[in-house]
Coordinates of C-alpha atoms in Angstrom, one line a residue:
Chain A
M1 CA 113.2 69.8 63.6
N2 CA 113.7 71.3 60.1
E3 CA 115.6 74.5 59.5
R4 CA 112.6 76.7 59.1
N5 CA 111.2 75.6 62.4
V6 CA 114.5 76.1 64.1
H7 CA 114.6 79.7 62.8
R8 CA 111.2 80.3 64.2
V9 CA 112.2 79.0 67.6
I10 CA 115.2 81.2 67.5
D11 CA 112.9 84.2 66.7
G12 CA 111.0 83.5 69.9
I13 CA 114.2 83.1 71.9
W14 CA 115.7 86.3 70.4
R15 CA 112.6 88.3 71.4
I16 CA 113.1 87.3 75.0
E17 CA 116.9 87.6 75.2
S18 CA 118.0 90.4 72.8
A19 CA 117.5 93.4 75.0
K20 CA 119.3 91.7 77.9
I21 CA 122.2 90.7 75.7
I22 CA 122.5 94.1 74.1
A23 CA 122.4 95.8 77.6
S24 CA 125.1 93.5 79.0
L25 CA 127.3 94.0 76.0
A26 CA 126.8 97.8 76.1
R27 CA 128.1 97.8 79.6
M28 CA 131.3 96.0 78.4
V29 CA 132.0 97.9 75.2
R30 CA 130.4 101.2 76.2
D31 CA 128.7 101.7 72.8
V32 CA 125.1 100.6 72.2
G33 CA 125.5 100.5 68.4
L34 CA 128.5 98.2 68.7
A35 CA 126.7 96.2 71.4
E36 CA 123.8 95.5 69.0
D37 CA 126.2 94.5 66.2
L38 CA 127.9 92.0 68.5
A39 CA 124.6 90.7 69.7
Q40 CA 123.5 90.2 66.1
D41 CA 126.7 88.2 65.5
S42 CA 125.7 85.8 68.2
L43 CA 122.2 85.5 66.6
I44 CA 123.8 84.8 63.2
I45 CA 126.0 82.1 64.7
A46 CA 123.0 80.5 66.4
L47 CA 121.0 80.6 63.1
E48 CA 123.9 78.9 61.3
R49 CA 124.7 76.3 64.0
W50 CA 121.5 75.3 65.7
P51 CA 119.8 73.7 62.7
E52 CA 122.8 71.3 62.4
T53 CA 123.5 70.6 66.1
R54 CA 120.4 71.2 68.1
I55 CA 119.0 74.0 70.2
P56 CA 120.9 74.1 73.5
D57 CA 119.1 73.5 76.8
N58 CA 119.6 77.0 78.0
P59 CA 119.6 79.0 74.7
G60 CA 119.5 82.4 76.4
A61 CA 122.7 81.6 78.3
W62 CA 124.3 80.2 75.1
L63 CA 123.6 83.4 73.2
M64 CA 124.8 85.6 76.1
T65 CA 128.1 83.7 76.4
T66 CA 128.7 83.7 72.7
A67 CA 127.9 87.4 72.5
K68 CA 130.2 88.2 75.4
R69 CA 133.0 86.2 73.8
R70 CA 132.5 88.3 70.6
A71 CA 132.8 91.4 72.8
I72 CA 136.0 90.2 74.4
D73 CA 137.4 89.4 71.0
H74 CA 136.5 92.8 69.8
L75 CA 138.1 94.5 72.8
R76 CA 141.2 92.4 72.3
R77 CA 141.4 93.3 68.6
N78 CA 141.0 97.0 69.3
K79 CA 143.1 99.6 70.9
L80 CA 141.4 99.2 74.2
R81 CA 144.2 97.1 75.6
D82 CA 143.9 98.7 78.9
R83 CA 143.4 97.4 82.4
K84 CA 139.6 97.2 81.8
Y85 CA 139.9 94.4 79.2
E86 CA 142.3 92.5 81.4
E87 CA 139.7 92.5 84.1
L88 CA 136.9 91.5 81.7
G89 CA 139.0 88.8 80.1
W90 CA 139.8 87.3 83.4
E91 CA 136.2 87.5 84.4
I92 CA 134.9 85.7 81.4
D93 CA 137.6 83.0 81.5
R94 CA 136.8 82.3 85.1
Q95 CA 133.1 82.0 84.1
R96 CA 133.5 78.8 82.1
E97 CA 130.6 77.4 84.0
P98 CA 128.6 80.6 84.5
D99 CA 125.8 80.7 87.0
W100 CA 123.1 82.0 84.8
D101 CA 120.4 82.1 87.4
E102 CA 122.6 84.7 89.2
A103 CA 123.1 86.5 86.0
L104 CA 119.4 87.0 85.7
D105 CA 119.3 88.9 88.9
D106 CA 119.5 92.6 89.4
P107 CA 122.6 93.5 87.4
I108 CA 120.6 92.7 84.2
G109 CA 117.8 95.0 85.4
D110 CA 120.3 97.7 85.9
D111 CA 121.8 97.1 82.5
L112 CA 118.3 97.3 80.9
L113 CA 117.7 100.5 82.7
R114 CA 121.0 102.0 81.5
L115 CA 120.0 100.9 78.0
I116 CA 116.6 102.6 78.1
F117 CA 118.1 105.7 79.5
T118 CA 120.6 105.7 76.6
T119 CA 118.1 105.0 73.8
C120 CA 115.9 107.8 75.3
H121 CA 118.8 110.2 75.7
P122 CA 117.7 113.9 75.2
I123 CA 120.5 114.5 72.7
L124 CA 118.5 112.4 70.2
S125 CA 115.4 113.7 68.4
T126 CA 112.1 112.2 69.6
D127 CA 111.7 110.2 66.4
A128 CA 115.2 108.8 66.8
R129 CA 114.5 107.9 70.5
V130 CA 111.4 106.0 69.6
A131 CA 112.9 104.1 66.8
L132 CA 116.1 103.2 68.7
T133 CA 114.1 102.1 71.8
L134 CA 111.8 99.8 69.7
R135 CA 114.9 98.3 68.0
L136 CA 117.1 97.8 71.0
L137 CA 114.6 97.2 73.9
G138 CA 111.7 95.8 71.9
G139 CA 113.9 93.7 69.6
L140 CA 111.8 94.7 66.6
T141 CA 113.3 94.6 63.1
T142 CA 113.7 97.7 61.1
E143 CA 111.0 96.4 58.8
E144 CA 108.5 96.0 61.7
I145 CA 109.2 99.5 63.0
A146 CA 108.8 100.9 59.5
S147 CA 105.5 99.2 58.9
A148 CA 104.3 100.4 62.4
F149 CA 105.0 104.0 61.4
L150 CA 103.9 103.6 57.8
V151 CA 107.2 104.9 56.5
P152 CA 109.8 103.3 54.2
E153 CA 112.2 100.8 55.8
A154 CA 115.2 102.9 54.6
T155 CA 113.9 105.9 56.6
I156 CA 113.9 103.9 59.8
A157 CA 117.2 102.2 59.1
Q158 CA 118.8 105.6 58.5
R159 CA 117.2 107.0 61.6
I160 CA 118.6 104.2 63.7
V161 CA 122.1 104.4 62.2
R162 CA 122.2 108.2 62.8
A163 CA 121.0 107.8 66.4
K164 CA 123.7 105.3 67.2
R165 CA 126.3 107.5 65.6
S166 CA 125.1 110.6 67.5
L167 CA 125.3 108.7 70.8
A168 CA 128.8 107.5 70.0
A169 CA 130.0 110.9 68.8
A170 CA 128.6 112.6 71.9
N171 CA 130.4 109.9 74.0
V172 CA 127.2 109.4 76.0
P173 CA 128.2 107.2 78.9
F174 CA 126.4 103.9 79.4
E175 CA 125.3 104.6 83.0
L176 CA 122.3 105.6 85.1
P177 CA 121.8 109.3 85.2
P178 CA 123.3 111.2 88.1
K179 CA 120.7 112.1 90.8
A180 CA 120.5 115.7 89.8
E181 CA 119.5 114.7 86.2
L182 CA 117.3 111.7 87.1
A183 CA 114.0 113.4 87.0
A184 CA 114.5 115.0 83.6
R185 CA 116.0 111.9 82.1
L186 CA 113.2 109.7 83.5
S187 CA 110.6 112.0 82.0
S188 CA 112.3 111.6 78.6
V189 CA 112.0 107.8 78.9
L190 CA 108.4 108.1 80.0
E191 CA 107.7 110.5 77.1
V192 CA 109.1 108.1 74.5
I193 CA 107.1 105.2 75.8
Y194 CA 103.9 107.2 76.0
L195 CA 104.5 108.7 72.5
M196 CA 104.9 105.2 71.1
F197 CA 101.6 104.2 72.8
N198 CA 99.7 107.2 71.6
E199 CA 101.0 106.7 68.0
G200 CA 99.4 103.3 68.1
Y201 CA 96.3 104.4 70.0
A202 CA 95.5 107.3 67.7
A203 CA 96.0 105.3 64.5
S204 CA 93.7 102.5 65.5
S205 CA 90.7 104.7 65.3
G206 CA 91.5 105.6 61.7
G207 CA 90.5 102.1 60.7
S208 CA 94.1 100.8 60.6
W209 CA 94.7 97.7 62.7
I210 CA 98.5 97.5 62.0
R211 CA 99.6 100.0 64.6
P212 CA 98.2 98.5 67.8
M213 CA 101.6 96.7 67.8
L214 CA 103.0 100.0 69.0
C215 CA 100.6 100.0 71.9
S216 CA 101.5 96.6 73.0
E217 CA 105.2 97.3 72.7
A218 CA 104.8 100.5 74.7
L219 CA 102.8 98.6 77.3
R220 CA 105.4 95.9 77.5
L221 CA 108.1 98.5 78.0
G222 CA 106.1 100.3 80.6
R223 CA 105.6 97.0 82.5
I224 CA 109.3 96.2 82.3
L225 CA 110.2 99.7 83.6
A226 CA 107.8 99.3 86.5
E227 CA 109.8 96.2 87.5
I228 CA 113.3 97.6 87.1
A229 CA 112.6 101.1 88.4
P230 CA 109.9 100.3 91.1
D231 CA 110.7 103.3 93.3
E232 CA 109.5 105.9 90.8
P233 CA 105.8 106.7 91.2
E234 CA 105.5 108.1 87.7
V235 CA 106.7 104.8 86.2
H236 CA 103.7 103.1 87.8
G237 CA 101.6 106.0 86.8
L238 CA 102.4 105.6 83.1
A239 CA 102.0 101.8 83.3
A240 CA 98.6 102.3 84.9
L241 CA 97.6 104.8 82.3
M242 CA 98.5 102.5 79.5
E243 CA 96.9 99.5 81.1
I244 CA 93.6 101.3 81.5
Q245 CA 93.6 102.9 78.1
S246 CA 94.4 99.5 76.5
S247 CA 91.4 98.1 78.3
R248 CA 89.2 100.1 76.0
F249 CA 90.7 98.8 72.8
R250 CA 87.8 96.5 71.9
A251 CA 85.2 99.2 72.7
R252 CA 86.5 102.3 71.1
V253 CA 85.9 101.4 67.4
G254 CA 82.5 100.7 66.0
Q255 CA 81.4 98.2 63.3
D256 CA 82.3 100.5 60.5
G257 CA 85.6 101.6 62.0
E258 CA 84.1 104.8 63.5
P259 CA 85.5 106.0 66.8
I260 CA 83.2 105.5 69.8
L261 CA 83.6 108.1 72.5
L262 CA 84.5 107.0 76.0
L263 CA 81.0 107.7 77.5
D264 CA 79.2 105.8 74.7
Q265 CA 81.4 102.7 74.8
N266 CA 80.0 99.3 75.7
R267 CA 81.6 98.8 79.0
A268 CA 81.1 95.0 78.8
L269 CA 83.7 95.1 76.1
W270 CA 86.3 96.7 78.3
D271 CA 89.1 94.4 79.4
H272 CA 88.5 94.2 83.1
L273 CA 91.8 92.3 83.7
L274 CA 93.7 95.3 82.3
I275 CA 91.6 97.7 84.4
R276 CA 92.5 95.7 87.5
R277 CA 96.2 95.8 86.6
G278 CA 95.9 99.5 86.1
G279 CA 94.4 99.9 89.6
A280 CA 97.1 97.7 91.1
A281 CA 99.8 99.9 89.4
I282 CA 98.2 103.0 90.9
S283 CA 98.2 101.4 94.4
R284 CA 101.9 100.5 94.0
A285 CA 102.6 104.2 93.2
E286 CA 100.5 105.4 96.2
R287 CA 102.3 103.1 98.6
L288 CA 105.5 105.0 97.7
G289 CA 104.0 108.0 99.5
K290 CA 105.4 110.6 97.1
A291 CA 103.7 113.4 95.3
F292 CA 101.5 112.6 92.3
G293 CA 103.0 113.5 88.9
P294 CA 101.1 114.1 85.7
Y295 CA 101.0 110.4 84.6
L296 CA 99.7 109.2 87.9
I297 CA 97.0 111.9 87.9
Q298 CA 96.0 111.0 84.4
A299 CA 95.9 107.3 85.4
S300 CA 93.7 108.2 88.4
I301 CA 91.3 110.0 86.0
A302 CA 91.2 106.9 83.7
A303 CA 90.7 104.7 86.7
C304 CA 87.7 106.9 87.8
H305 CA 86.1 106.3 84.5
A306 CA 86.9 102.6 84.6
R307 CA 85.3 102.2 88.1
A308 CA 81.9 103.6 86.9
R309 CA 79.6 100.7 86.0
T310 CA 77.7 103.0 83.6
S311 CA 78.7 106.4 82.2
S312 CA 76.0 108.0 84.3
E313 CA 77.7 106.7 87.5
T314 CA 80.9 108.6 86.7
D315 CA 82.3 110.5 89.6
W316 CA 82.7 113.8 87.8
V317 CA 83.3 115.8 90.9
R318 CA 86.4 113.7 91.6
I319 CA 87.5 113.9 88.0
S320 CA 87.2 117.7 88.1
A321 CA 89.4 117.7 91.2
L322 CA 91.9 115.5 89.5
Y323 CA 91.9 117.8 86.4
D324 CA 92.5 120.7 88.7
A325 CA 95.5 118.9 90.1
L326 CA 96.7 118.1 86.6
S327 CA 96.4 121.6 85.4
Q328 CA 98.7 122.5 88.3
A329 CA 101.2 119.7 87.7
A330 CA 101.3 119.9 83.9
P331 CA 99.4 123.0 82.7
S332 CA 98.4 122.9 79.0
P333 CA 95.5 124.2 76.9
V334 CA 94.4 120.6 76.2
V335 CA 94.3 119.8 79.9
E336 CA 92.2 123.0 80.4
L337 CA 89.9 121.8 77.7
N338 CA 89.4 118.5 79.5
R339 CA 89.0 120.3 82.8
A340 CA 86.2 122.3 81.2
V341 CA 84.4 119.1 80.1
A342 CA 84.8 117.5 83.6
L343 CA 83.5 120.7 85.3
S344 CA 80.5 120.9 83.0
M345 CA 79.7 117.3 83.8
A346 CA 80.0 117.9 87.5
F347 CA 78.5 121.3 87.8
G348 CA 76.7 122.1 84.6
P349 CA 77.6 123.4 81.1
A350 CA 77.6 127.0 82.0
I351 CA 80.7 126.6 84.2
G352 CA 82.4 124.5 81.6
L353 CA 81.7 127.2 79.0
E354 CA 83.3 129.8 81.2
V355 CA 86.6 127.9 81.2
L356 CA 86.3 127.3 77.5
D357 CA 85.9 131.0 76.8
T358 CA 89.4 131.6 78.3
L359 CA 90.8 129.2 75.7
M360 CA 89.2 130.7 72.6
E361 CA 92.2 132.9 71.9
E362 CA 94.7 130.2 72.6
P363 CA 97.0 129.9 69.5
S364 CA 97.8 126.2 70.0
L365 CA 94.2 125.3 69.9
K366 CA 93.3 127.4 66.9
N367 CA 93.1 124.4 64.6
Y368 CA 92.1 121.9 67.2
H369 CA 88.6 120.5 66.2
L370 CA 87.8 119.3 69.8
L371 CA 87.6 122.9 71.0
P372 CA 84.6 124.0 68.9
S373 CA 83.3 120.4 69.2
V374 CA 83.2 120.6 73.0
R375 CA 81.9 124.2 72.8
G376 CA 79.1 123.0 70.5
D377 CA 78.2 120.4 73.0
F378 CA 78.0 122.9 75.9
L379 CA 75.9 125.4 73.8
M380 CA 73.6 122.6 72.8
K381 CA 73.0 121.6 76.4
L382 CA 72.4 125.3 77.2
G383 CA 69.7 125.4 74.5
R384 CA 71.8 127.9 72.3
K385 CA 71.2 125.8 69.2
T386 CA 72.2 128.2 66.5
E387 CA 75.6 128.9 68.1
A388 CA 76.0 125.1 68.7
C389 CA 75.3 124.3 65.1
L390 CA 78.0 126.8 64.0
A391 CA 80.5 125.4 66.5
F392 CA 79.9 121.8 65.2
K393 CA 80.3 122.9 61.6
R394 CA 83.5 124.7 62.5
A395 CA 84.7 121.6 64.3
A396 CA 83.9 119.4 61.2
N397 CA 86.0 121.7 59.1
L398 CA 89.0 121.2 61.3
A399 CA 88.6 117.5 61.9
R400 CA 91.4 115.5 60.2
N401 CA 89.8 112.1 60.5
E402 CA 87.0 111.5 58.0
K403 CA 84.9 109.5 60.4
E404 CA 85.1 112.2 63.0
R405 CA 84.1 114.8 60.4
V406 CA 81.0 112.8 59.5
L407 CA 80.0 112.5 63.2
L408 CA 80.4 116.3 63.8
L409 CA 78.3 117.1 60.7
K410 CA 75.6 114.8 62.0
R411 CA 75.6 116.7 65.3
A412 CA 75.4 120.0 63.5
A413 CA 72.4 118.7 61.5
E414 CA 70.8 117.6 64.8
C415 CA 70.9 121.2 66.2
S416 CA 69.4 122.8 63.2
A417 CA 66.7 120.1 62.9
D418 CA 64.5 121.3 65.7
Chain B
M1 CA 98.7 88.1 71.5
R2 CA 97.7 86.4 74.7
F3 CA 98.4 82.8 75.7
M4 CA 97.3 80.8 78.6
M5 CA 99.7 78.3 80.1
V6 CA 97.4 75.8 81.8
V7 CA 98.9 73.7 84.6
K8 CA 97.1 70.3 85.0
A9 CA 96.2 68.8 88.3
T10 CA 98.0 65.8 89.9
H11 CA 97.1 63.5 92.7
D12 CA 99.0 65.8 95.1
S13 CA 97.3 69.0 94.0
E14 CA 93.9 67.3 94.1
N15 CA 94.6 65.9 97.6
G16 CA 95.7 69.3 99.0
V17 CA 99.3 68.2 99.4
K18 CA 101.4 71.4 99.7
P19 CA 103.9 71.8 96.9
D20 CA 107.6 71.3 97.5
P21 CA 109.4 74.5 98.7
N22 CA 112.0 74.2 95.9
M23 CA 109.3 74.0 93.3
L24 CA 107.6 77.0 94.9
E25 CA 110.8 78.9 94.7
A26 CA 111.5 78.0 91.1
M27 CA 107.9 79.0 90.2
A28 CA 108.3 82.4 92.0
R29 CA 111.6 83.0 90.2
Y30 CA 109.9 82.1 86.9
N31 CA 107.0 84.5 87.5
E32 CA 109.5 87.2 88.5
E33 CA 111.3 86.6 85.2
L34 CA 108.0 86.9 83.3
A35 CA 107.1 90.2 85.1
R36 CA 110.5 91.6 84.4
A37 CA 110.2 90.8 80.7
G38 CA 106.9 92.7 80.7
V39 CA 104.9 89.6 79.5
L40 CA 103.1 88.5 82.7
V41 CA 99.4 89.5 82.7
A42 CA 97.9 87.2 85.4
A43 CA 98.8 84.0 87.3
D44 CA 96.5 82.1 89.7
G45 CA 96.2 78.7 91.3
L46 CA 92.9 76.9 91.8
H47 CA 91.5 75.0 94.8
P48 CA 91.2 71.2 94.4
T49 CA 88.0 69.9 92.8
S50 CA 86.9 68.6 96.2
S51 CA 85.2 72.1 96.6
A52 CA 84.1 72.3 93.0
I53 CA 80.9 71.6 91.2
R54 CA 80.3 70.6 87.6
I55 CA 77.3 71.7 85.7
S56 CA 76.4 69.6 82.6
Y57 CA 73.6 69.5 80.1
P58 CA 73.1 65.9 79.2
E59 CA 70.0 66.6 77.1
P60 CA 70.1 69.4 74.5
G61 CA 67.8 72.1 75.7
G62 CA 67.2 70.2 78.9
K63 CA 67.8 71.1 82.5
P64 CA 71.4 71.3 83.9
K65 CA 72.7 68.4 86.0
V66 CA 74.9 69.5 88.9
L67 CA 77.7 67.2 90.1
D68 CA 79.7 67.8 93.3
G69 CA 83.5 67.3 93.3
P70 CA 86.0 65.8 93.7
F71 CA 86.4 64.7 90.1
T72 CA 88.6 61.8 89.3
E73 CA 90.3 62.3 85.9
T74 CA 93.2 64.4 87.1
K75 CA 94.7 64.9 83.7
E76 CA 91.7 66.8 82.6
I77 CA 91.5 69.0 85.7
I78 CA 93.1 72.5 85.8
A79 CA 95.2 73.3 88.8
G80 CA 96.3 76.8 87.8
F81 CA 97.1 79.1 84.9
T82 CA 99.4 81.9 83.8
L83 CA 98.3 84.4 81.2
I84 CA 101.1 86.0 79.1
E85 CA 101.0 88.7 76.4
V86 CA 103.6 88.0 73.8
K87 CA 104.5 89.0 70.2
S88 CA 104.5 85.6 68.6
R89 CA 103.5 81.9 69.1
E90 CA 107.2 81.1 69.1
E91 CA 107.8 83.5 72.0
A92 CA 104.9 81.9 73.9
I93 CA 106.3 78.4 73.3
E94 CA 109.7 79.5 74.5
W95 CA 108.2 80.9 77.8
A96 CA 106.2 77.7 78.3
M97 CA 109.3 75.6 77.8
R98 CA 110.9 77.6 80.6
M99 CA 108.2 77.1 83.1
P100 CA 109.5 74.8 85.9
D101 CA 108.0 71.3 86.0
P102 CA 104.9 72.1 88.1
H103 CA 104.9 68.9 90.1
G104 CA 108.1 67.2 89.7
F105 CA 106.9 63.6 90.2
G106 CA 106.4 62.6 86.6
E107 CA 102.9 64.0 86.7
G108 CA 103.7 67.6 85.6
Q109 CA 101.8 68.7 82.6
I110 CA 101.5 72.2 81.0
E111 CA 99.2 73.1 78.2
L112 CA 99.7 76.2 76.1
R113 CA 96.5 77.7 74.6
Q114 CA 96.1 80.9 72.6
V115 CA 93.4 83.3 73.7
F116 CA 91.0 84.5 71.1
E117 CA 91.2 88.1 70.1
L118 CA 88.2 90.2 69.1
S119 CA 89.7 90.8 65.6
E120 CA 89.9 87.1 65.1
L121 CA 86.3 86.6 66.0
T122 CA 85.3 89.4 63.7
Q123 CA 87.1 88.6 60.5
D124 CA 83.9 87.4 59.0
P125 CA 81.5 90.3 58.3
E126 CA 78.4 88.1 59.0
T127 CA 79.6 87.1 62.4
L128 CA 80.6 90.7 63.1
A129 CA 77.1 92.0 62.3
Q130 CA 75.6 89.3 64.5
L131 CA 78.0 90.2 67.4
N132 CA 77.1 93.8 67.1
Q133 CA 73.5 93.1 67.1
I134 CA 73.7 91.1 70.3
Q135 CA 75.8 93.8 71.9
E136 CA 73.1 96.4 71.1
Q137 CA 70.4 94.2 72.5
V138 CA 72.2 93.3 75.7
T139 CA 73.8 96.6 76.5
R140 CA 71.5 99.3 77.5
K141 CA 73.5 102.5 77.0
P142 CA 72.5 105.0 79.6
R143 CA 71.9 108.4 78.0
S144 CA 72.4 111.5 80.1

């Protein structure tokens, strides 16, 4: 195997092993930034050595052992000559022939969980949390993260360095959050993953096909989280939501890159395997027998759409009820807007319009094009065409996406045409 | 990107011989590892070809010929598959290398195949136009 090929093989191995190695080292050295540097050292050693020797039979274990030895060296070199390092040193010496099958068991899962709780720590800004999580959990390079967010590489590099520094400065412990903080900390983790997903999801309708990488990374993290924190219903809720939303990838953009709305999508193009996985994730959450949180409710709404063979078969009554539940669990003007749509589909546009009218003064929706767009739709159905035309024009003015703007102007023209 | 790891049939799998418990355990551990890495999409095993049928079209445009199983050329028969979602071809290869020998008697064979993505099929504008035309013909979009 030539050197280039070996490097590519190492890339593949690194993708699989890096998060586990960083997580294990972070438990030893209690600093995620340092853990990543040490893990990188082991990667560099492999890149230098493997082309000359050969790739070991168990490359993951080789990298882990090498990285742990680096960590021990580091601890020895440093001031930390306390009892802790004696213990660790003894442990690693004893493990000359480590049982790596055992090492792949739960402790690794716990370390990964500690790692994700750390990279999503609330002391960091949201941007920093997302970048650090992609870097340490996803094993993405700075360059890859930068291209996903369409920002210069230096910006991301700096963001990651600062985030690591902030965690070290605040002395954030590398541990699972105490029970009292668990709910809040978990929701920070879920928020980061969903933000990552939405960043990719929103961009893909703008004609850009680079960012779906963010969706697949978020989905992968969601799936990992569902395995290492299986007792939390919202974890499965988020996984289900992302599975089902991902199932529509192929159907949501038209030939010329224009967005296709859910109800107009070609359902044959939906990925039914992902829909099934989403359904399975919802069932897993239901079996836990705990209350439904916002992600699980949203996933149930998505599943409701996914179950309908045609858009006319959609169970809007059930969806309205789920939106009622969502507006209780996580009230927001956008949820109200969606609730209005569901109500209008279930019980007629007049009822939807009533809910919308309560939102007209809502400051956070003032520049949100979907509010006048939905309003236009209701008015059109009620035969109030002049008002509908005005609403669509207003929506077109507010739309940020060029393709959406064209679509809205077309609808405005339709109401004034007859 | 998605890859399918295809496990080929053997004499044992075709004759309904139950797999060795150690192999089953190794396979279960492997699947668990895939799930925990967030890459497992689906995994299934198939019944032997004794209950299968094969439909062939020996004459172009002619009628199909139906053949009942079992089929004999085990190396060409699929016994099961695992679908994974990974970032690169190299990652897929690494996972495939880690799959336990599916039969353990010198007959084990795994084939790694990449799944087509829509964007790959639609690189060419002509093909894209054609696909969309077919979609429009086949799908009747219900209008409310």
